[in-house]
Amino acid sequence: MCNNLLIIATAFLMGFSKMAKSFEMVLCGRFFYGISAGFCMTIHPQYAGEVSPKKLRGFANSSAGFFWSLGKVLGQIMGLSEFLGTESLWPLLMAFIGIAALIQLVTLPFFPESPPYLLIQKDDEEGCLKAMDKLWGEMDHQAELNDMKEEKAATKSIKSMSILQVMKDPSLRWQLYILVTVIIVMQLCGINAVYFYTFEVLCTAGFEEGRIPYISLGVGLCELFSTILCTITIERFGRKTLLWKGYAMMALVLVLLTITLSLQNKYNWMSFCSVILIFLFVFFFGIGPCGATMSIMVEIFNQSSRSSAFVIGGCLNWAGLFVVGMIFPFIVESLGPFCFLIFMGVLVGSVIFVYLFLPETKGKSVTEITEEFTKLYSGKKLSSIVRRKFLEEHMSYTSF
């Protein structure tokens, strides 16, 4: 709710900047929009995941990807010259987000705090049961309540872990590895590069410059459609499957896109192949990483460590976006279309890592998921001890 107040205030800054003839208001508005975006990325998926029952958790978590795509499409639509993309109306375009913030500010007071937060961090079992009845309907929620009590018992007396505690805790080591991997891949999967190349590819394909914004809108709609498919299918196919298969298909498309971009100056029809591949790449991104990444982030951490883990993930995400935005033009200048091979290498490595080390979280409680990671950590630790003992015995035998 506080974040919505910040967005509304920022919308006023942006909306009245032209009237006040103040570019400083635009700069301040951009700065505060950035702060609010940082809050939104960490708050929305946590709350959406915590207020949903286990059977709908994946659907709720993947809604973050859907609404990000929806926001991009709405921005593209409202930015067309037929709507607010004109010299006189652009301040309204910059202030448009204030409407969504106002709607959320008005409706949020009618929603309860999340049941896990009330039980685990506030020790309010009665409030937890009331919240579950309000959110999920008045029925038997004993199974969900027992899962929360198991998680509460597992966290012992620690209600909220600091960022440093999360980074130092050995039992969370593999969860952090997964977190870092999926966040870095979101920035280095090539999605920003593909959007960067869209204009050039469409120009080369012979499309009129005035029509390119509408075709770019089609790319955004393709991503939106694929995120809808992700929210529908994530409970059926699971998070892990959507994630690693999405990475694999994106890597394959990048190989083909590198070929078509390299040859489009020799063969005119290659440009149309490049356009099709761009749509395919965005489709696989939306149905895989865009929705499944956030679901994985919510589910692999327990209530006491989730907030700090999201702070770490958020910092990595925005830092990665900044670094890619700064260095990508130089990479394009040096490598041209072959820059996509870098992203392909990242995706192939991520396919292997996710397939081997990420347990499936579908239909499991937080305690069960934590146990899966504990087994993984114990197994690696045990194999390391066995290997060390073998080397010590071998060296002793050699010395003898």
mmCIF file of C-alpha atoms in Angstrom:
data_model
loop_
_atom_site.group_PDB
_atom_site.id
_atom_site.type_symbol
_atom_site.label_atom_id
_atom_site.label_comp_id
_atom_site.label_asym_id
_atom_site.label_seq_id
_atom_site.Cartn_x
_atom_site.Cartn_y
_atom_site.Cartn_z
ATOM 1 C CA MET A 1 0.000 0.000 0.000
ATOM 2 C CA CYS A 2 2.872 2.369 0.785
ATOM 3 C CA ASN A 3 4.434 1.546 -2.571
ATOM 4 C CA ASN A 4 1.182 2.447 -4.336
ATOM 5 C CA LEU A 5 1.264 5.845 -2.626
ATOM 6 C CA LEU A 6 4.778 6.339 -3.985
ATOM 7 C CA ILE A 7 3.647 5.405 -7.512
ATOM 8 C CA ILE A 8 0.673 7.794 -7.375
ATOM 9 C CA ALA A 9 2.913 10.641 -6.198
ATOM 10 C CA THR A 10 5.374 9.839 -8.970
ATOM 11 C CA ALA A 11 2.572 9.786 -11.551
ATOM 12 C CA PHE A 12 1.682 13.352 -10.546
ATOM 13 C CA LEU A 13 5.321 14.386 -11.023
ATOM 14 C CA MET A 14 5.429 12.899 -14.506
ATOM 15 C CA GLY A 15 1.957 14.073 -15.482
ATOM 16 C CA PHE A 16 2.548 17.736 -14.618
ATOM 17 C CA SER A 17 6.192 17.901 -15.763
ATOM 18 C CA LYS A 18 5.353 19.407 -19.163
ATOM 19 C CA MET A 19 2.936 21.934 -17.684
ATOM 20 C CA ALA A 20 5.625 22.995 -15.210
ATOM 21 C CA LYS A 21 8.280 22.945 -17.994
ATOM 22 C CA SER A 22 10.546 20.995 -15.650
ATOM 23 C CA PHE A 23 12.784 18.203 -16.882
ATOM 24 C CA GLU A 24 13.848 17.768 -13.242
ATOM 25 C CA MET A 25 10.371 16.423 -12.501
ATOM 26 C CA VAL A 26 10.832 13.823 -15.251
ATOM 27 C CA LEU A 27 14.202 12.779 -13.795
ATOM 28 C CA CYS A 28 12.767 12.511 -10.273
ATOM 29 C CA GLY A 29 9.776 10.601 -11.625
ATOM 30 C CA ARG A 30 12.008 8.083 -13.375
ATOM 31 C CA PHE A 31 14.045 7.651 -10.197
ATOM 32 C CA PHE A 32 10.997 7.024 -7.999
ATOM 33 C CA TYR A 33 9.442 4.723 -10.613
ATOM 34 C CA GLY A 34 12.641 2.687 -10.388
ATOM 35 C CA ILE A 35 12.324 2.435 -6.600
ATOM 36 C CA SER A 36 8.685 1.352 -6.857
ATOM 37 C CA ALA A 37 9.584 -1.243 -9.515
ATOM 38 C CA GLY A 38 12.150 -2.716 -7.124
ATOM 39 C CA PHE A 39 9.495 -3.020 -4.414
ATOM 40 C CA CYS A 40 6.924 -4.490 -6.811
ATOM 41 C CA MET A 41 9.264 -7.214 -8.025
ATOM 42 C CA THR A 42 9.872 -8.530 -4.502
ATOM 43 C CA ILE A 43 6.432 -7.937 -2.923
ATOM 44 C CA HIS A 44 3.986 -9.106 -5.623
ATOM 45 C CA PRO A 45 5.254 -12.704 -6.080
ATOM 46 C CA GLN A 46 5.759 -13.249 -2.346
ATOM 47 C CA TYR A 47 2.236 -12.175 -1.458
ATOM 48 C CA ALA A 48 0.671 -13.950 -4.458
ATOM 49 C CA GLY A 49 2.475 -17.180 -3.554
ATOM 50 C CA GLU A 50 1.710 -17.032 0.163
ATOM 51 C CA VAL A 51 -2.021 -16.316 -0.153
ATOM 52 C CA SER A 52 -2.608 -19.229 -2.563
ATOM 53 C CA PRO A 53 -3.279 -22.855 -1.573
ATOM 54 C CA LYS A 54 -0.736 -25.503 -2.566
ATOM 55 C CA LYS A 55 -2.725 -26.708 -5.586
ATOM 56 C CA LEU A 56 -2.841 -23.167 -7.071
ATOM 57 C CA ARG A 57 0.566 -21.940 -5.903
ATOM 58 C CA GLY A 58 2.249 -22.306 -9.284
ATOM 59 C CA PHE A 59 -0.615 -20.520 -11.027
ATOM 60 C CA ALA A 60 -0.448 -17.619 -8.553
ATOM 61 C CA ASN A 61 3.350 -17.357 -8.666
ATOM 62 C CA SER A 62 3.487 -17.345 -12.457
ATOM 63 C CA SER A 63 0.983 -14.471 -12.520
ATOM 64 C CA ALA A 64 3.928 -12.122 -11.925
ATOM 65 C CA GLY A 65 5.299 -12.930 -15.387
ATOM 66 C CA PHE A 66 1.848 -12.473 -16.906
ATOM 67 C CA PHE A 67 1.383 -9.019 -15.399
ATOM 68 C CA TRP A 68 4.885 -7.912 -16.439
ATOM 69 C CA SER A 69 4.053 -8.894 -20.012
ATOM 70 C CA LEU A 70 0.640 -7.239 -19.716
ATOM 71 C CA GLY A 71 2.320 -4.035 -18.533
ATOM 72 C CA LYS A 72 4.673 -4.040 -21.519
ATOM 73 C CA VAL A 73 1.808 -4.609 -23.971
ATOM 74 C CA LEU A 74 -0.319 -1.864 -22.409
ATOM 75 C CA GLY A 75 2.667 0.472 -22.591
ATOM 76 C CA GLN A 76 3.140 -0.372 -26.279
ATOM 77 C CA ILE A 77 -0.570 0.129 -27.023
ATOM 78 C CA MET A 78 -0.903 3.396 -25.128
ATOM 79 C CA GLY A 79 2.354 4.598 -26.709
ATOM 80 C CA LEU A 80 0.944 4.374 -30.240
ATOM 81 C CA SER A 81 0.311 7.680 -31.992
ATOM 82 C CA GLU A 82 -3.427 6.915 -32.082
ATOM 83 C CA PHE A 83 -3.544 7.025 -28.281
ATOM 84 C CA LEU A 84 -1.066 8.809 -25.993
ATOM 85 C CA GLY A 85 2.126 8.593 -28.060
ATOM 86 C CA THR A 86 1.971 12.189 -29.256
ATOM 87 C CA GLU A 87 3.875 15.365 -28.450
ATOM 88 C CA SER A 88 0.987 16.808 -26.457
ATOM 89 C CA LEU A 89 -0.158 13.669 -24.605
ATOM 90 C CA TRP A 90 3.108 11.945 -23.585
ATOM 91 C CA PRO A 91 2.892 13.245 -19.965
ATOM 92 C CA LEU A 92 -0.382 11.328 -19.598
ATOM 93 C CA LEU A 93 1.360 8.224 -20.930
ATOM 94 C CA MET A 94 4.052 8.564 -18.256
ATOM 95 C CA ALA A 95 1.386 9.051 -15.558
ATOM 96 C CA PHE A 96 -0.869 6.205 -16.750
ATOM 97 C CA ILE A 97 0.542 3.734 -14.196
ATOM 98 C CA GLY A 98 -0.989 5.874 -11.438
ATOM 99 C CA ILE A 99 -4.441 4.512 -12.363
ATOM 100 C CA ALA A 100 -3.385 0.906 -11.651
ATOM 101 C CA ALA A 101 -1.745 1.987 -8.380
ATOM 102 C CA LEU A 102 -4.932 3.782 -7.306
ATOM 103 C CA ILE A 103 -7.069 0.696 -8.024
ATOM 104 C CA GLN A 104 -4.701 -1.474 -5.996
ATOM 105 C CA LEU A 105 -4.558 1.043 -3.152
ATOM 106 C CA VAL A 106 -8.369 1.037 -2.883
ATOM 107 C CA THR A 107 -8.773 -2.752 -3.034
ATOM 108 C CA LEU A 108 -5.831 -3.952 -0.897
ATOM 109 C CA PRO A 109 -7.423 -3.047 2.473
ATOM 110 C CA PHE A 110 -10.043 -5.737 1.790
ATOM 111 C CA PHE A 111 -7.372 -8.461 1.565
ATOM 112 C CA PRO A 112 -5.908 -10.132 4.652
ATOM 113 C CA GLU A 113 -2.230 -10.674 5.424
ATOM 114 C CA SER A 114 -0.905 -13.971 4.085
ATOM 115 C CA PRO A 115 -1.661 -17.044 6.271
ATOM 116 C CA PRO A 116 2.030 -18.161 6.530
ATOM 117 C CA TYR A 117 3.024 -14.676 7.668
ATOM 118 C CA LEU A 118 0.331 -14.600 10.352
ATOM 119 C CA LEU A 119 1.141 -18.060 11.715
ATOM 120 C CA ILE A 120 4.934 -18.265 11.393
ATOM 121 C CA GLN A 121 6.011 -14.685 11.980
ATOM 122 C CA LYS A 122 3.134 -13.332 14.076
ATOM 123 C CA ASP A 123 2.162 -16.532 16.006
ATOM 124 C CA ASP A 124 -1.467 -15.749 15.220
ATOM 125 C CA GLU A 125 -3.129 -19.103 14.478
ATOM 126 C CA GLU A 126 -6.638 -17.699 14.786
ATOM 127 C CA GLY A 127 -5.830 -14.899 12.343
ATOM 128 C CA CYS A 128 -4.239 -17.453 10.022
ATOM 129 C CA LEU A 129 -7.425 -19.578 9.979
ATOM 130 C CA LYS A 130 -9.592 -16.502 9.364
ATOM 131 C CA ALA A 131 -7.327 -15.458 6.486
ATOM 132 C CA MET A 132 -7.538 -18.942 4.931
ATOM 133 C CA ASP A 133 -11.342 -18.932 5.203
ATOM 134 C CA LYS A 134 -11.510 -15.501 3.593
ATOM 135 C CA LEU A 135 -9.072 -16.340 0.790
ATOM 136 C CA TRP A 136 -9.916 -19.976 0.057
ATOM 137 C CA GLY A 137 -13.495 -20.312 1.309
ATOM 138 C CA GLU A 138 -14.867 -21.845 4.488
ATOM 139 C CA MET A 139 -13.772 -25.479 4.350
ATOM 140 C CA ASP A 140 -11.290 -27.817 6.023
ATOM 141 C CA HIS A 141 -7.802 -26.285 5.757
ATOM 142 C CA GLN A 142 -6.141 -28.616 8.263
ATOM 143 C CA ALA A 143 -3.669 -30.058 5.732
ATOM 144 C CA GLU A 144 -2.429 -26.592 4.747
ATOM 145 C CA LEU A 145 -2.273 -25.570 8.406
ATOM 146 C CA ASN A 146 -0.220 -28.652 9.287
ATOM 147 C CA ASP A 147 2.262 -27.830 6.492
ATOM 148 C CA MET A 148 2.688 -24.321 7.917
ATOM 149 C CA LYS A 149 3.162 -25.704 11.430
ATOM 150 C CA GLU A 150 5.852 -28.084 10.143
ATOM 151 C CA GLU A 151 7.601 -25.174 8.468
ATOM 152 C CA LYS A 152 7.318 -23.126 11.672
ATOM 153 C CA ALA A 153 8.806 -25.971 13.722
ATOM 154 C CA ALA A 154 11.633 -26.392 11.204
ATOM 155 C CA THR A 155 12.613 -22.729 11.413
ATOM 156 C CA LYS A 156 12.779 -22.997 15.221
ATOM 157 C CA SER A 157 13.037 -19.593 16.887
ATOM 158 C CA ILE A 158 14.178 -17.675 13.778
ATOM 159 C CA LYS A 159 11.211 -15.731 12.443
ATOM 160 C CA SER A 160 13.068 -13.633 9.907
ATOM 161 C CA MET A 161 16.607 -14.174 8.640
ATOM 162 C CA SER A 162 18.821 -11.296 7.566
ATOM 163 C CA ILE A 163 20.509 -11.231 4.169
ATOM 164 C CA LEU A 164 23.838 -12.143 5.760
ATOM 165 C CA GLN A 165 22.273 -15.059 7.650
ATOM 166 C CA VAL A 166 20.745 -16.405 4.438
ATOM 167 C CA MET A 167 24.082 -16.166 2.627
ATOM 168 C CA LYS A 168 25.951 -17.892 5.479
ATOM 169 C CA ASP A 169 23.443 -20.690 6.187
ATOM 170 C CA PRO A 170 24.825 -23.970 4.724
ATOM 171 C CA SER A 171 21.330 -25.469 4.463
ATOM 172 C CA LEU A 172 20.350 -22.697 2.030
ATOM 173 C CA ARG A 173 23.470 -22.957 -0.127
ATOM 174 C CA TRP A 174 21.862 -24.875 -3.007
ATOM 175 C CA GLN A 175 18.751 -22.711 -2.930
ATOM 176 C CA LEU A 176 21.008 -19.680 -3.376
ATOM 177 C CA TYR A 177 22.812 -21.379 -6.259
ATOM 178 C CA ILE A 178 19.463 -21.940 -7.960
ATOM 179 C CA LEU A 179 18.366 -18.359 -7.219
ATOM 180 C CA VAL A 180 21.546 -16.850 -8.681
ATOM 181 C CA THR A 181 21.315 -19.097 -11.741
ATOM 182 C CA VAL A 182 17.712 -18.343 -12.681
ATOM 183 C CA ILE A 183 18.116 -14.593 -12.070
ATOM 184 C CA ILE A 184 21.301 -14.319 -14.123
ATOM 185 C CA VAL A 185 19.757 -16.363 -16.932
ATOM 186 C CA MET A 186 16.757 -13.997 -17.011
ATOM 187 C CA GLN A 187 19.179 -11.216 -17.955
ATOM 188 C CA LEU A 188 21.590 -13.254 -20.085
ATOM 189 C CA CYS A 189 19.080 -15.430 -21.946
ATOM 190 C CA GLY A 190 19.031 -12.959 -24.842
ATOM 191 C CA ILE A 191 15.476 -11.646 -24.511
ATOM 192 C CA ASN A 192 16.676 -8.031 -24.279
ATOM 193 C CA ALA A 193 18.994 -8.616 -27.242
ATOM 194 C CA VAL A 194 16.137 -10.012 -29.326
ATOM 195 C CA TYR A 195 13.966 -6.985 -28.589
ATOM 196 C CA PHE A 196 16.967 -4.797 -29.452
ATOM 197 C CA TYR A 197 17.328 -6.481 -32.859
ATOM 198 C CA THR A 198 13.607 -6.499 -33.697
ATOM 199 C CA PHE A 199 13.603 -3.041 -35.278
ATOM 200 C CA GLU A 200 16.635 -3.802 -37.463
ATOM 201 C CA VAL A 201 15.254 -7.167 -38.580
ATOM 202 C CA LEU A 202 11.879 -5.680 -39.486
ATOM 203 C CA CYS A 203 13.536 -2.853 -41.428
ATOM 204 C CA THR A 204 15.670 -5.342 -43.345
ATOM 205 C CA ALA A 205 12.591 -7.449 -44.072
ATOM 206 C CA GLY A 206 11.150 -4.458 -45.934
ATOM 207 C CA PHE A 207 8.428 -3.411 -43.512
ATOM 208 C CA GLU A 208 7.551 0.280 -43.567
ATOM 209 C CA GLU A 209 8.907 2.192 -40.599
ATOM 210 C CA GLY A 210 5.426 3.389 -39.673
ATOM 211 C CA ARG A 211 4.206 -0.202 -39.346
ATOM 212 C CA ILE A 212 7.090 -1.485 -37.238
ATOM 213 C CA PRO A 213 5.592 -0.338 -33.873
ATOM 214 C CA TYR A 214 2.482 -2.415 -34.649
ATOM 215 C CA ILE A 215 4.556 -5.505 -35.498
ATOM 216 C CA SER A 216 6.580 -4.939 -32.302
ATOM 217 C CA LEU A 217 3.244 -4.861 -30.494
ATOM 218 C CA GLY A 218 2.587 -8.284 -32.021
ATOM 219 C CA VAL A 219 5.820 -9.528 -30.410
ATOM 220 C CA GLY A 220 4.609 -8.213 -27.049
ATOM 221 C CA LEU A 221 1.219 -9.873 -27.533
ATOM 222 C CA CYS A 222 3.000 -13.125 -28.349
ATOM 223 C CA GLU A 223 4.833 -12.937 -25.010
ATOM 224 C CA LEU A 224 1.572 -12.127 -23.218
ATOM 225 C CA PHE A 225 -0.178 -15.101 -24.833
ATOM 226 C CA SER A 226 2.665 -17.447 -23.887
ATOM 227 C CA THR A 227 2.628 -16.278 -20.253
ATOM 228 C CA ILE A 228 -1.102 -17.092 -20.158
ATOM 229 C CA LEU A 229 -0.260 -20.600 -21.373
ATOM 230 C CA CYS A 230 2.401 -20.807 -18.651
ATOM 231 C CA THR A 231 -0.081 -19.957 -15.879
ATOM 232 C CA ILE A 232 -2.499 -22.568 -17.269
ATOM 233 C CA THR A 233 0.025 -25.397 -17.714
ATOM 234 C CA ILE A 234 2.486 -24.852 -14.860
ATOM 235 C CA GLU A 235 0.514 -27.040 -12.428
ATOM 236 C CA ARG A 236 0.300 -29.794 -15.027
ATOM 237 C CA PHE A 237 3.879 -29.932 -16.302
ATOM 238 C CA GLY A 238 5.725 -28.564 -13.257
ATOM 239 C CA ARG A 239 8.172 -25.703 -12.793
ATOM 240 C CA LYS A 240 11.373 -27.608 -13.520
ATOM 241 C CA THR A 241 10.121 -29.005 -16.834
ATOM 242 C CA LEU A 242 8.927 -25.627 -18.124
ATOM 243 C CA LEU A 243 12.182 -24.014 -17.034
ATOM 244 C CA TRP A 244 14.799 -26.342 -18.547
ATOM 245 C CA LYS A 245 12.811 -27.139 -21.688
ATOM 246 C CA GLY A 246 12.154 -23.430 -22.188
ATOM 247 C CA TYR A 247 15.898 -22.758 -21.899
ATOM 248 C CA ALA A 248 16.641 -25.562 -24.383
ATOM 249 C CA MET A 249 14.178 -24.318 -27.014
ATOM 250 C CA MET A 250 15.418 -20.734 -26.628
ATOM 251 C CA ALA A 251 19.015 -21.907 -27.181
ATOM 252 C CA LEU A 252 17.980 -23.749 -30.347
ATOM 253 C CA VAL A 253 16.131 -20.687 -31.681
ATOM 254 C CA LEU A 254 19.186 -18.474 -31.012
ATOM 255 C CA VAL A 255 21.373 -20.779 -33.108
ATOM 256 C CA LEU A 256 18.916 -20.517 -36.002
ATOM 257 C CA LEU A 257 18.504 -16.759 -35.498
ATOM 258 C CA THR A 258 22.281 -16.248 -35.682
ATOM 259 C CA ILE A 259 22.303 -18.088 -39.016
ATOM 260 C CA THR A 260 19.382 -16.159 -40.521
ATOM 261 C CA LEU A 261 20.711 -12.761 -39.361
ATOM 262 C CA SER A 262 24.115 -13.560 -40.863
ATOM 263 C CA LEU A 263 22.594 -14.494 -44.228
ATOM 264 C CA GLN A 264 19.770 -11.965 -44.540
ATOM 265 C CA ASN A 265 21.937 -9.544 -46.553
ATOM 266 C CA LYS A 266 22.513 -12.293 -49.154
ATOM 267 C CA TYR A 267 19.008 -13.736 -49.224
ATOM 268 C CA ASN A 268 16.050 -11.406 -48.756
ATOM 269 C CA TRP A 269 13.729 -14.172 -47.604
ATOM 270 C CA MET A 270 16.019 -14.827 -44.613
ATOM 271 C CA SER A 271 14.663 -11.651 -42.995
ATOM 272 C CA PHE A 272 11.192 -13.176 -42.807
ATOM 273 C CA CYS A 273 12.729 -16.290 -41.206
ATOM 274 C CA SER A 274 14.353 -14.010 -38.636
ATOM 275 C CA VAL A 275 10.984 -12.411 -37.850
ATOM 276 C CA ILE A 276 9.392 -15.844 -37.308
ATOM 277 C CA LEU A 277 12.293 -16.897 -35.071
ATOM 278 C CA ILE A 278 11.946 -13.732 -32.975
ATOM 279 C CA PHE A 279 8.291 -14.584 -32.339
ATOM 280 C CA LEU A 280 9.265 -18.180 -31.469
ATOM 281 C CA PHE A 281 11.990 -17.045 -29.081
ATOM 282 C CA VAL A 282 9.624 -14.687 -27.253
ATOM 283 C CA PHE A 283 6.994 -17.454 -27.125
ATOM 284 C CA PHE A 284 9.380 -19.960 -25.477
ATOM 285 C CA PHE A 285 10.582 -17.262 -23.078
ATOM 286 C CA GLY A 286 7.030 -16.502 -21.962
ATOM 287 C CA ILE A 287 5.890 -20.100 -21.545
ATOM 288 C CA GLY A 288 9.091 -21.113 -19.717
ATOM 289 C CA PRO A 289 11.440 -18.795 -17.786
ATOM 290 C CA CYS A 290 9.159 -15.753 -17.596
ATOM 291 C CA GLY A 291 6.562 -17.505 -15.425
ATOM 292 C CA ALA A 292 8.417 -20.470 -13.934
ATOM 293 C CA THR A 293 11.391 -18.448 -12.617
ATOM 294 C CA MET A 294 9.336 -16.500 -10.104
ATOM 295 C CA SER A 295 7.476 -19.612 -8.996
ATOM 296 C CA ILE A 296 10.785 -21.363 -8.292
ATOM 297 C CA MET A 297 12.078 -18.374 -6.314
ATOM 298 C CA VAL A 298 9.003 -18.312 -4.076
ATOM 299 C CA GLU A 299 8.842 -22.053 -3.422
ATOM 300 C CA ILE A 300 12.456 -23.009 -2.671
ATOM 301 C CA PHE A 301 12.754 -20.696 0.349
ATOM 302 C CA ASN A 302 10.852 -20.927 3.631
ATOM 303 C CA GLN A 303 8.977 -18.085 5.296
ATOM 304 C CA SER A 304 11.913 -16.926 7.431
ATOM 305 C CA SER A 305 14.409 -16.679 4.549
ATOM 306 C CA ARG A 306 12.154 -15.750 1.612
ATOM 307 C CA SER A 307 12.186 -11.972 2.049
ATOM 308 C CA SER A 308 15.972 -11.735 2.278
ATOM 309 C CA ALA A 309 16.358 -14.148 -0.637
ATOM 310 C CA PHE A 310 14.129 -11.900 -2.761
ATOM 311 C CA VAL A 311 16.256 -8.891 -1.832
ATOM 312 C CA ILE A 312 19.325 -10.770 -3.079
ATOM 313 C CA GLY A 313 17.486 -11.830 -6.233
ATOM 314 C CA GLY A 314 16.170 -8.318 -6.841
ATOM 315 C CA CYS A 315 19.621 -6.756 -6.503
ATOM 316 C CA LEU A 316 21.089 -9.328 -8.904
ATOM 317 C CA ASN A 317 18.259 -8.765 -11.386
ATOM 318 C CA TRP A 318 18.553 -4.991 -11.551
ATOM 319 C CA ALA A 319 22.358 -5.079 -11.486
ATOM 320 C CA GLY A 320 22.297 -7.579 -14.358
ATOM 321 C CA LEU A 321 19.863 -5.408 -16.308
ATOM 322 C CA PHE A 322 22.144 -2.399 -15.805
ATOM 323 C CA VAL A 323 25.304 -4.255 -16.850
ATOM 324 C CA VAL A 324 23.692 -5.816 -19.933
ATOM 325 C CA GLY A 325 22.244 -2.443 -20.916
ATOM 326 C CA MET A 326 25.670 -0.815 -20.657
ATOM 327 C CA ILE A 327 27.815 -3.408 -22.428
ATOM 328 C CA PHE A 328 25.391 -4.924 -24.946
ATOM 329 C CA PRO A 329 25.789 -2.141 -27.576
ATOM 330 C CA PHE A 330 29.561 -2.726 -27.555
ATOM 331 C CA ILE A 331 29.076 -6.490 -27.898
ATOM 332 C CA VAL A 332 26.755 -5.952 -30.876
ATOM 333 C CA GLU A 333 29.261 -3.580 -32.467
ATOM 334 C CA SER A 334 32.050 -6.155 -32.088
ATOM 335 C CA LEU A 335 30.236 -9.419 -32.825
ATOM 336 C CA GLY A 336 27.107 -8.442 -34.720
ATOM 337 C CA PRO A 337 24.510 -11.243 -34.829
ATOM 338 C CA PHE A 338 27.080 -13.673 -33.424
ATOM 339 C CA CYS A 339 26.487 -12.060 -30.007
ATOM 340 C CA PHE A 340 23.547 -14.459 -29.684
ATOM 341 C CA LEU A 341 26.001 -17.349 -29.370
ATOM 342 C CA ILE A 342 27.034 -15.948 -25.956
ATOM 343 C CA PHE A 343 23.445 -16.115 -24.762
ATOM 344 C CA MET A 344 23.084 -19.576 -26.273
ATOM 345 C CA GLY A 345 26.074 -20.776 -24.202
ATOM 346 C CA VAL A 346 24.467 -19.385 -21.035
ATOM 347 C CA LEU A 347 21.200 -21.146 -21.831
ATOM 348 C CA VAL A 348 22.864 -24.516 -22.554
ATOM 349 C CA GLY A 349 24.792 -24.360 -19.270
ATOM 350 C CA SER A 350 21.596 -23.472 -17.422
ATOM 351 C CA VAL A 351 19.730 -26.402 -18.979
ATOM 352 C CA ILE A 352 22.331 -28.806 -17.577
ATOM 353 C CA PHE A 353 22.447 -27.163 -14.139
ATOM 354 C CA VAL A 354 18.661 -26.920 -13.683
ATOM 355 C CA TYR A 355 18.061 -30.457 -14.946
ATOM 356 C CA LEU A 356 20.641 -31.939 -12.547
ATOM 357 C CA PHE A 357 20.216 -29.878 -9.390
ATOM 358 C CA LEU A 358 16.721 -28.359 -9.231
ATOM 359 C CA PRO A 359 14.116 -30.636 -7.582
ATOM 360 C CA GLU A 360 10.557 -30.443 -8.855
ATOM 361 C CA THR A 361 8.489 -28.269 -6.481
ATOM 362 C CA LYS A 362 5.025 -28.994 -7.900
ATOM 363 C CA GLY A 363 2.578 -30.179 -5.234
ATOM 364 C CA LYS A 364 5.152 -30.133 -2.428
ATOM 365 C CA SER A 365 5.136 -28.196 0.816
ATOM 366 C CA VAL A 366 8.001 -25.890 1.727
ATOM 367 C CA THR A 367 9.234 -28.479 4.249
ATOM 368 C CA GLU A 368 9.322 -31.210 1.592
ATOM 369 C CA ILE A 369 11.195 -28.958 -0.841
ATOM 370 C CA THR A 370 13.697 -28.036 1.882
ATOM 371 C CA GLU A 371 14.252 -31.739 2.590
ATOM 372 C CA GLU A 372 15.041 -32.296 -1.113
ATOM 373 C CA PHE A 373 17.732 -29.623 -0.964
ATOM 374 C CA THR A 374 19.035 -31.005 2.339
ATOM 375 C CA LYS A 375 19.496 -34.406 0.693
ATOM 376 C CA LEU A 376 21.316 -32.750 -2.188
ATOM 377 C CA TYR A 377 23.585 -30.810 0.163
ATOM 378 C CA SER A 378 24.238 -33.894 2.336
ATOM 379 C CA GLY A 379 24.921 -36.026 -0.725
ATOM 380 C CA LYS A 380 27.481 -33.594 -2.108
ATOM 381 C CA LYS A 381 29.054 -33.220 1.314
ATOM 382 C CA LEU A 382 29.214 -37.005 1.750
ATOM 383 C CA SER A 383 30.768 -37.572 -1.677
ATOM 384 C CA SER A 384 33.344 -34.878 -0.895
ATOM 385 C CA ILE A 385 34.291 -36.632 2.369
ATOM 386 C CA VAL A 386 34.558 -40.022 0.632
ATOM 387 C CA ARG A 387 36.723 -38.546 -2.112
ATOM 388 C CA ARG A 388 38.999 -36.851 0.434
ATOM 389 C CA LYS A 389 39.398 -40.041 2.448
ATOM 390 C CA PHE A 390 40.186 -41.982 -0.723
ATOM 391 C CA LEU A 391 42.911 -39.489 -1.635
ATOM 392 C CA GLU A 392 44.363 -39.583 1.875
ATOM 393 C CA GLU A 393 44.469 -43.400 1.868
ATOM 394 C CA HIS A 394 45.985 -43.441 -1.614
ATOM 395 C CA MET A 395 48.689 -40.968 -0.564
ATOM 396 C CA SER A 396 49.432 -42.996 2.580
ATOM 397 C CA TYR A 397 49.725 -46.190 0.517
ATOM 398 C CA THR A 398 52.036 -44.433 -1.963
ATOM 399 C CA SER A 399 54.222 -43.097 0.866
ATOM 400 C CA PHE A 400 54.383 -46.559 2.402
#
